[in-house]
PDB file of N, CA, C and O in Angstrom, chain B, residues numbered from 101:
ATOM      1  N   UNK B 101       6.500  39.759  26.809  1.00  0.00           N
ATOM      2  CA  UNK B 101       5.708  39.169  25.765  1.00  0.00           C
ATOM      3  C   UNK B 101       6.077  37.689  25.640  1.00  0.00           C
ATOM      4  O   UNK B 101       7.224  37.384  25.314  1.00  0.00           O
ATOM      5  N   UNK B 102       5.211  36.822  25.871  1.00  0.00           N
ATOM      6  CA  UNK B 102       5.236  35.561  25.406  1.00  0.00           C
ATOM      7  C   UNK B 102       4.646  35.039  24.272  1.00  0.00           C
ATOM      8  O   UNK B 102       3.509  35.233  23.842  1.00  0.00           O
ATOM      9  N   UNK B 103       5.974  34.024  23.618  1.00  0.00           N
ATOM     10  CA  UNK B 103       5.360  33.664  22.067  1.00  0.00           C
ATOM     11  C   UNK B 103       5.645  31.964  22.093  1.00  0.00           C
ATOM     12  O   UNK B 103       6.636  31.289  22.373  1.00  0.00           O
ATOM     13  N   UNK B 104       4.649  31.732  21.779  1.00  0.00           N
ATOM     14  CA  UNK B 104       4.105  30.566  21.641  1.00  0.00           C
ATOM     15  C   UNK B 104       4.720  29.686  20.173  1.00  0.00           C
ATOM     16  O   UNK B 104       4.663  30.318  19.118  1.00  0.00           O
ATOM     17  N   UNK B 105       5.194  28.500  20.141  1.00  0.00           N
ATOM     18  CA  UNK B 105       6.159  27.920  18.742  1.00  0.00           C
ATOM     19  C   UNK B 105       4.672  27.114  17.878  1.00  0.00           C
ATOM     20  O   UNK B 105       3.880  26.239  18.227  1.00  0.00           O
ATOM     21  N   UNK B 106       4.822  27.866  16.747  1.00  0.00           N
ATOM     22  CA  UNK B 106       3.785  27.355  15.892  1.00  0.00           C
ATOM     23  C   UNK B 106       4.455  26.011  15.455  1.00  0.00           C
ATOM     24  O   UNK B 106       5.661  25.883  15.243  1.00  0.00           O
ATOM     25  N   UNK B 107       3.064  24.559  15.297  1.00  0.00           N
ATOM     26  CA  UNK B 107       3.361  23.234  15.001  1.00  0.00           C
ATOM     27  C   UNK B 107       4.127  23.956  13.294  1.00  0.00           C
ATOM     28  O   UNK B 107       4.078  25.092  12.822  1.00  0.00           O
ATOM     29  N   UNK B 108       4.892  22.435  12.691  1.00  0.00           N
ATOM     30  CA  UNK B 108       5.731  22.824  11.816  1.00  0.00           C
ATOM     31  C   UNK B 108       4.932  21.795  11.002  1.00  0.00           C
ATOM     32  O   UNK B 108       4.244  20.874  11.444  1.00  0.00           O
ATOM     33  N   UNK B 109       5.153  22.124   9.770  1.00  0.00           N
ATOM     34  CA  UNK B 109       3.997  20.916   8.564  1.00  0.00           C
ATOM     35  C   UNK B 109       5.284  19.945   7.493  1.00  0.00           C
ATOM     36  O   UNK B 109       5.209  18.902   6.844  1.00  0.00           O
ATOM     37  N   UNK B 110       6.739  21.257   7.843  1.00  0.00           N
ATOM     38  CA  UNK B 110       6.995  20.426   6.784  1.00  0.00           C
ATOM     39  C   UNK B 110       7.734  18.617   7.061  1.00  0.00           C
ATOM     40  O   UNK B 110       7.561  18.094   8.162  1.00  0.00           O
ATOM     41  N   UNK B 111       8.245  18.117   6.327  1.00  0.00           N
ATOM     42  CA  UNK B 111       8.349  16.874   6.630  1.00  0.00           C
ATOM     43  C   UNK B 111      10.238  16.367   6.684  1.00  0.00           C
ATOM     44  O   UNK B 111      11.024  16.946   5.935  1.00  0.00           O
ATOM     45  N   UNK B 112      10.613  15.511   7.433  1.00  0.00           N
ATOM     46  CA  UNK B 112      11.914  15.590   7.828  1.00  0.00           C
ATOM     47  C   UNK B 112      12.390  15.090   6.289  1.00  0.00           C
ATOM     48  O   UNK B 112      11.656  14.986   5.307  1.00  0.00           O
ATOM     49  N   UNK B 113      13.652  14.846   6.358  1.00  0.00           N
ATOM     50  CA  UNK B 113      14.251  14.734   5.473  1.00  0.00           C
ATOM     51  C   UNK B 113      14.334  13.335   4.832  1.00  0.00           C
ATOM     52  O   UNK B 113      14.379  13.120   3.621  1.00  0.00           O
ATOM     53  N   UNK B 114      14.347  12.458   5.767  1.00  0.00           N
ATOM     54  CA  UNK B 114      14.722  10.816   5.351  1.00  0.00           C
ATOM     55  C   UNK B 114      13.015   9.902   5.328  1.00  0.00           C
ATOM     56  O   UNK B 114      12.692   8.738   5.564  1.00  0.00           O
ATOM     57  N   UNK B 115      11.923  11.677   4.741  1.00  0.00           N
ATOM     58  CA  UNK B 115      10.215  11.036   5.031  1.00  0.00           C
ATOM     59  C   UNK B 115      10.098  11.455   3.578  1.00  0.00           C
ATOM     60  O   UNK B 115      10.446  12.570   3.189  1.00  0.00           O
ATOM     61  N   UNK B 116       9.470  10.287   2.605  1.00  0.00           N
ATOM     62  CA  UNK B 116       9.049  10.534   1.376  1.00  0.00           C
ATOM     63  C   UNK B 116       7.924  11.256   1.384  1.00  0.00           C
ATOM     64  O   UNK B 116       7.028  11.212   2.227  1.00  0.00           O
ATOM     65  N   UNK B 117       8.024  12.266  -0.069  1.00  0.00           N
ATOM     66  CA  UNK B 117       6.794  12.962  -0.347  1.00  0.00           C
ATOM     67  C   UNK B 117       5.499  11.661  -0.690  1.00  0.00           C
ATOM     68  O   UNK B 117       5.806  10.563  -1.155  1.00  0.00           O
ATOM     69  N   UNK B 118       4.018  12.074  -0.346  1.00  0.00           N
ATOM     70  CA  UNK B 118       2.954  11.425  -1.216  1.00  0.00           C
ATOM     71  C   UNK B 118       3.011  10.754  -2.471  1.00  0.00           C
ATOM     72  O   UNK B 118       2.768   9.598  -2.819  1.00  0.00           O
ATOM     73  N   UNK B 119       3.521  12.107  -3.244  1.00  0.00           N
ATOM     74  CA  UNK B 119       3.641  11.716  -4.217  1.00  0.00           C
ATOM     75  C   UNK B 119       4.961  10.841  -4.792  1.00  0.00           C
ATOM     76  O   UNK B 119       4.836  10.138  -5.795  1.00  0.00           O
ATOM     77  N   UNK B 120       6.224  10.948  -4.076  1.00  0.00           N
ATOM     78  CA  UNK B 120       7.245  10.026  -3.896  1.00  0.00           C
ATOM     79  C   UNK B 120       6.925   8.515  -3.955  1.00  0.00           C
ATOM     80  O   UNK B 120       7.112   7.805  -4.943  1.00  0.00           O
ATOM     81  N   UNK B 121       6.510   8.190  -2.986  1.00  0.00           N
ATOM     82  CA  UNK B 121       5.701   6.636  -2.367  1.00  0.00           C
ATOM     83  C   UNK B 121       4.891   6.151  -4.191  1.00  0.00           C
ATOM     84  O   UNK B 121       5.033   5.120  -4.850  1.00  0.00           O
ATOM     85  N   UNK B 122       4.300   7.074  -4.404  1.00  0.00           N
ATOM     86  CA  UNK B 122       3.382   6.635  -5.326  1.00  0.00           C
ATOM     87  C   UNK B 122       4.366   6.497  -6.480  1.00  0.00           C
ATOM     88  O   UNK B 122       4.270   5.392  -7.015  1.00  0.00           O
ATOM     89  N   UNK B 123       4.941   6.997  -6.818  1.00  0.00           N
ATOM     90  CA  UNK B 123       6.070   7.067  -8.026  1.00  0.00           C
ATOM     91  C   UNK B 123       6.515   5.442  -7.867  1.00  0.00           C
ATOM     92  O   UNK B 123       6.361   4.550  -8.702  1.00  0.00           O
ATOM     93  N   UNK B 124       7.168   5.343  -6.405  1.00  0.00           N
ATOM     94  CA  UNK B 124       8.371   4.189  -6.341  1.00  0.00           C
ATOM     95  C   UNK B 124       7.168   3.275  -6.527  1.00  0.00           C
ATOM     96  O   UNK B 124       7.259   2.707  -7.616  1.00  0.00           O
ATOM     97  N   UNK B 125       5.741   2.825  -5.649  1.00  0.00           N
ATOM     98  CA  UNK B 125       5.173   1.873  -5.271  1.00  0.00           C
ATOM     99  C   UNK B 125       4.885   1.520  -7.167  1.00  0.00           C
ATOM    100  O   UNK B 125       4.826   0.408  -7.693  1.00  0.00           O
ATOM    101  N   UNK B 126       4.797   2.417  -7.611  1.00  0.00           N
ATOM    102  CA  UNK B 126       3.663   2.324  -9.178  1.00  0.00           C
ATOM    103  C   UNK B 126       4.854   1.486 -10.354  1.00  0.00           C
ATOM    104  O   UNK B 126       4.560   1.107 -11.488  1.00  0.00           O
ATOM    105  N   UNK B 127       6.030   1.375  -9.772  1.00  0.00           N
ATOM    106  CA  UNK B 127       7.195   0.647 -10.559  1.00  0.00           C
ATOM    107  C   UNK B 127       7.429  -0.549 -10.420  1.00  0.00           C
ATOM    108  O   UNK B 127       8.261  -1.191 -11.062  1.00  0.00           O
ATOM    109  N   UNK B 128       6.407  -1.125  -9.204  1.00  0.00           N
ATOM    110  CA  UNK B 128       6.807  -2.331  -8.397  1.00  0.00           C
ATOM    111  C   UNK B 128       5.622  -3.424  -8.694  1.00  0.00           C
ATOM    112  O   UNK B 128       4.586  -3.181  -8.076  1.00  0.00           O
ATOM    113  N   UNK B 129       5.599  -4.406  -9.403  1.00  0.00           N
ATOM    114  CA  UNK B 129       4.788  -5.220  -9.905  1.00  0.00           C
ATOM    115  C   UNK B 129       4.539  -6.249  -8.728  1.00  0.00           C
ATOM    116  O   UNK B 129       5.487  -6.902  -8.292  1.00  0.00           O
ATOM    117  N   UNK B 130       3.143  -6.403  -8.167  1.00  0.00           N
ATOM    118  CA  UNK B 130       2.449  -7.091  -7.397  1.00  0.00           C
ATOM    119  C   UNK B 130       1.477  -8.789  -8.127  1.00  0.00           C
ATOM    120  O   UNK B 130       0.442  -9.018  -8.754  1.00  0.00           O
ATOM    121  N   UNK B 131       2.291  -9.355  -7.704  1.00  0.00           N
ATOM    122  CA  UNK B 131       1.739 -10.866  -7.884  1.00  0.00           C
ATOM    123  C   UNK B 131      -0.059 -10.679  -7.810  1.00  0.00           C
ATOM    124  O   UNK B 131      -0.389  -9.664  -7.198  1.00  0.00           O
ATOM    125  N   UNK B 132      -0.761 -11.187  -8.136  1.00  0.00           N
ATOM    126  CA  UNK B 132      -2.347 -11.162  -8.038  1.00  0.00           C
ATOM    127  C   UNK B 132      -2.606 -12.833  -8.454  1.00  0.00           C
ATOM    128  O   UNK B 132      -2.236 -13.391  -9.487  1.00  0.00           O
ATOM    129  N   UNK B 133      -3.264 -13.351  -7.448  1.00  0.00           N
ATOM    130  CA  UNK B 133      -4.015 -14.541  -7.886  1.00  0.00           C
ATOM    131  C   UNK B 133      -5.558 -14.788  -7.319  1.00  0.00           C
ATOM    132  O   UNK B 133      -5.907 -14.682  -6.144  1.00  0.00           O
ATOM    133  N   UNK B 134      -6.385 -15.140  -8.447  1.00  0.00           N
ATOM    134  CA  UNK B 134      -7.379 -15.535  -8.638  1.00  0.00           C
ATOM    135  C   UNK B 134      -7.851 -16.657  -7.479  1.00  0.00           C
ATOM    136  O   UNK B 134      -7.614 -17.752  -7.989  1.00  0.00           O
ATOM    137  N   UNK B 135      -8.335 -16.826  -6.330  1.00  0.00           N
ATOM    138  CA  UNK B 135      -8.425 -17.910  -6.007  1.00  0.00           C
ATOM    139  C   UNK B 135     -10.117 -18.507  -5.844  1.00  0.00           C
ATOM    140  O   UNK B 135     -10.748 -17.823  -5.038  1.00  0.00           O
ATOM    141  N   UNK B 136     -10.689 -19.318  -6.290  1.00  0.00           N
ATOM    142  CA  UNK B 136     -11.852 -19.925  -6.731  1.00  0.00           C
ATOM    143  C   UNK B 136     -12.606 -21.564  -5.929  1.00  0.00           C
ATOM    144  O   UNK B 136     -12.074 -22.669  -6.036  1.00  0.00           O
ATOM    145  N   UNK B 137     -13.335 -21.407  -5.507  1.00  0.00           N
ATOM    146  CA  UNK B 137     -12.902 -23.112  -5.186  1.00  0.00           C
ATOM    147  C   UNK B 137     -15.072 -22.786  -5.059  1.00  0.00           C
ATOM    148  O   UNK B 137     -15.642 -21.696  -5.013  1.00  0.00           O
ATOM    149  N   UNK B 138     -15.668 -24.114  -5.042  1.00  0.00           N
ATOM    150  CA  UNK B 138     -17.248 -23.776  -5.339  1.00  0.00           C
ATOM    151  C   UNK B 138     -17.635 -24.958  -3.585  1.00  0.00           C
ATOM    152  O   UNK B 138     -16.835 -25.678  -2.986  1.00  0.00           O
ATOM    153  N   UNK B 139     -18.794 -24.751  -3.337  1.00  0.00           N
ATOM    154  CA  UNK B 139     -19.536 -25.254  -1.879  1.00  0.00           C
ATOM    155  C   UNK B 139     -20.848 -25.857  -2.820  1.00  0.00           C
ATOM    156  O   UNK B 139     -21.550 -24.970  -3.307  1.00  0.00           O
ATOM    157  N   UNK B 140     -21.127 -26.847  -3.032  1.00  0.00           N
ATOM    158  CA  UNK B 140     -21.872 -28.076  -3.928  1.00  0.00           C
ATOM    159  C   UNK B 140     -22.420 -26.746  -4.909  1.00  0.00           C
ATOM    160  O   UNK B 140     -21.400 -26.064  -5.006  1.00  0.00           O
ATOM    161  N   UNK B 141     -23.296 -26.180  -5.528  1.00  0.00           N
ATOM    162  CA  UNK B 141     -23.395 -25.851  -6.636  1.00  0.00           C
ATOM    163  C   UNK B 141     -22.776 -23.784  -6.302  1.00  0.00           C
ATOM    164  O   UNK B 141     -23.061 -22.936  -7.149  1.00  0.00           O
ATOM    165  N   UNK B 142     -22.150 -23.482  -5.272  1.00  0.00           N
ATOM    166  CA  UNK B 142     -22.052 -22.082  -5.186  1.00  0.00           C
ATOM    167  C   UNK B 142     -20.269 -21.689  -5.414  1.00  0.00           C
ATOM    168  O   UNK B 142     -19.384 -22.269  -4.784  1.00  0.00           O
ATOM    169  N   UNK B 143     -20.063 -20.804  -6.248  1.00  0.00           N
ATOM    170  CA  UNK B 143     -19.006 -20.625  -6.437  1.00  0.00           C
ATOM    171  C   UNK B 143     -18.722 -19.334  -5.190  1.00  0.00           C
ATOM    172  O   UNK B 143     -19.532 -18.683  -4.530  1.00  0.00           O
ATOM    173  N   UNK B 144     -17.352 -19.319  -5.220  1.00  0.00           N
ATOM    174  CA  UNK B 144     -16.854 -18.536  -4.111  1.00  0.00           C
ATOM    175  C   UNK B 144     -15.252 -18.165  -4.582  1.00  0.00           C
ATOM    176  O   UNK B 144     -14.363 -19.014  -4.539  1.00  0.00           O
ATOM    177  N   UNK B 145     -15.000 -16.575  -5.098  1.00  0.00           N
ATOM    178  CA  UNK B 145     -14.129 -16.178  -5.577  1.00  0.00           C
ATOM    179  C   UNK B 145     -13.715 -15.246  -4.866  1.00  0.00           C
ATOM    180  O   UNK B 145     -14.597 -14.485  -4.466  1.00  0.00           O
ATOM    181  N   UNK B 146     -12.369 -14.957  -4.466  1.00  0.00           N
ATOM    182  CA  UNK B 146     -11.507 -13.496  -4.262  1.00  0.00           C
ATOM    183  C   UNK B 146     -10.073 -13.677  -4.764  1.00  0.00           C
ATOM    184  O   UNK B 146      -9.616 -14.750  -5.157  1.00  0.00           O
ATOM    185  N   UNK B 147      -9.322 -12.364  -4.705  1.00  0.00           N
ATOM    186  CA  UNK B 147      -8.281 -12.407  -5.054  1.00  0.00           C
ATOM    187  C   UNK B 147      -7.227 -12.074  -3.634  1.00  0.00           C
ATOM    188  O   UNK B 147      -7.587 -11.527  -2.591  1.00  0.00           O
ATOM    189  N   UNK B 148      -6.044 -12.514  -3.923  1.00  0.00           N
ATOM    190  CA  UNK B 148      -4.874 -13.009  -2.760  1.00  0.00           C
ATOM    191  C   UNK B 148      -3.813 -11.815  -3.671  1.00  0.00           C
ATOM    192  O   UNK B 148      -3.723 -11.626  -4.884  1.00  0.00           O
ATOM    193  N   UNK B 149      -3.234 -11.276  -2.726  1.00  0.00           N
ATOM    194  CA  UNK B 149      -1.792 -10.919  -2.760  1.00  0.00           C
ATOM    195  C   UNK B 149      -1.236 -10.270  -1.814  1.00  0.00           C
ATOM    196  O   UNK B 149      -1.768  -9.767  -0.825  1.00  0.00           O
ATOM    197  N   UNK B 150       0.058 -10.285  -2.181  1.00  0.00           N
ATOM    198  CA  UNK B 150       1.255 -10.031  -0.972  1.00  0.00           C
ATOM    199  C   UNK B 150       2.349  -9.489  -1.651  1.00  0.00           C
ATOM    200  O   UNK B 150       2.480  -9.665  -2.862  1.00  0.00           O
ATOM    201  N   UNK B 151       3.247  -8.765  -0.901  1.00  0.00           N
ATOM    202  CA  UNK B 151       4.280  -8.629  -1.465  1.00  0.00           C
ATOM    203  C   UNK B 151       5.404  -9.576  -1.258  1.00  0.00           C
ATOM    204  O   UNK B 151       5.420 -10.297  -0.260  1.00  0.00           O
ATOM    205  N   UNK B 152       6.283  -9.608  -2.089  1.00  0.00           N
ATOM    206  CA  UNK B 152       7.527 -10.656  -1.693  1.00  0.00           C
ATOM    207  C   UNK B 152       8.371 -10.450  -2.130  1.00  0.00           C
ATOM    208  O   UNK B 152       8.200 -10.160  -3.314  1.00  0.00           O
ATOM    209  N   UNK B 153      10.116 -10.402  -1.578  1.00  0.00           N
ATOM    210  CA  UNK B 153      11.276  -9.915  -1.983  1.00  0.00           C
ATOM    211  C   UNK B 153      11.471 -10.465  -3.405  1.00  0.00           C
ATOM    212  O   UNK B 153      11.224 -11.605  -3.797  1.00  0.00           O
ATOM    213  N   UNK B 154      11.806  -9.759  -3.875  1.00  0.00           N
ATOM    214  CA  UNK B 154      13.076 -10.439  -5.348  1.00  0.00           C
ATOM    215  C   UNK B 154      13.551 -11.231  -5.469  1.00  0.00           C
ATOM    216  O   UNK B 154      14.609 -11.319  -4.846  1.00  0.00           O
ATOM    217  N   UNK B 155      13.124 -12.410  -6.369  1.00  0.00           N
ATOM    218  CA  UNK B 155      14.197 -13.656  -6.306  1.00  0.00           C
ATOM    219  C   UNK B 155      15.780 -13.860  -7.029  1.00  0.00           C
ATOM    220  O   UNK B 155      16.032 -13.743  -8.228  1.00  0.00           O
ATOM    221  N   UNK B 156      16.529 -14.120  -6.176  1.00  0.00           N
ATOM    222  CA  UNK B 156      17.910 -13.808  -6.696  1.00  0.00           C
ATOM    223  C   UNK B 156      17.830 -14.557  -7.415  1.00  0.00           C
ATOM    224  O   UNK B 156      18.759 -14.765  -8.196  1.00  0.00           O
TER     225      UNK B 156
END
C-alpha cells in the first residue's frame, strides 16, 4: 500500500497569524500628506506616504 503525504496548512512558527499583522500594523501610525499643486486653471491632488523608522 502506498500513501501519499497530504500538503500541511498550518503555518511555521516564526510566520504571523492574519490577524497578528493586523493587530501590530493597526498600532503603527503612518505619516499621510496631501500633495496639491494646479496646471493653469486645473487642480491635481493625491496623497503620498511611506513608512519610516522612528526618530531617535
Amino acid at each position: 500500500m502506498t500513501t501519499t503525504a497530504q500538503p500541511t496548512t498550518a503555518q511555521p512558527s516564526d510566520t504571523a497569524t492574519p490577524q497578528a499583522f493586523r493587530d501590530a500594523t493597526a498600532a503603527v501610525a503612518s505619516p499621510v500628506a496631501v500633495v496639491t499643486s494646479m496646471d493653469g486653471d486645473r487642480p491635481h491632488i493625491t496623497t503620498v506616504s511611506a513608512p519610516s523608522p522612528p526618530i531617535p
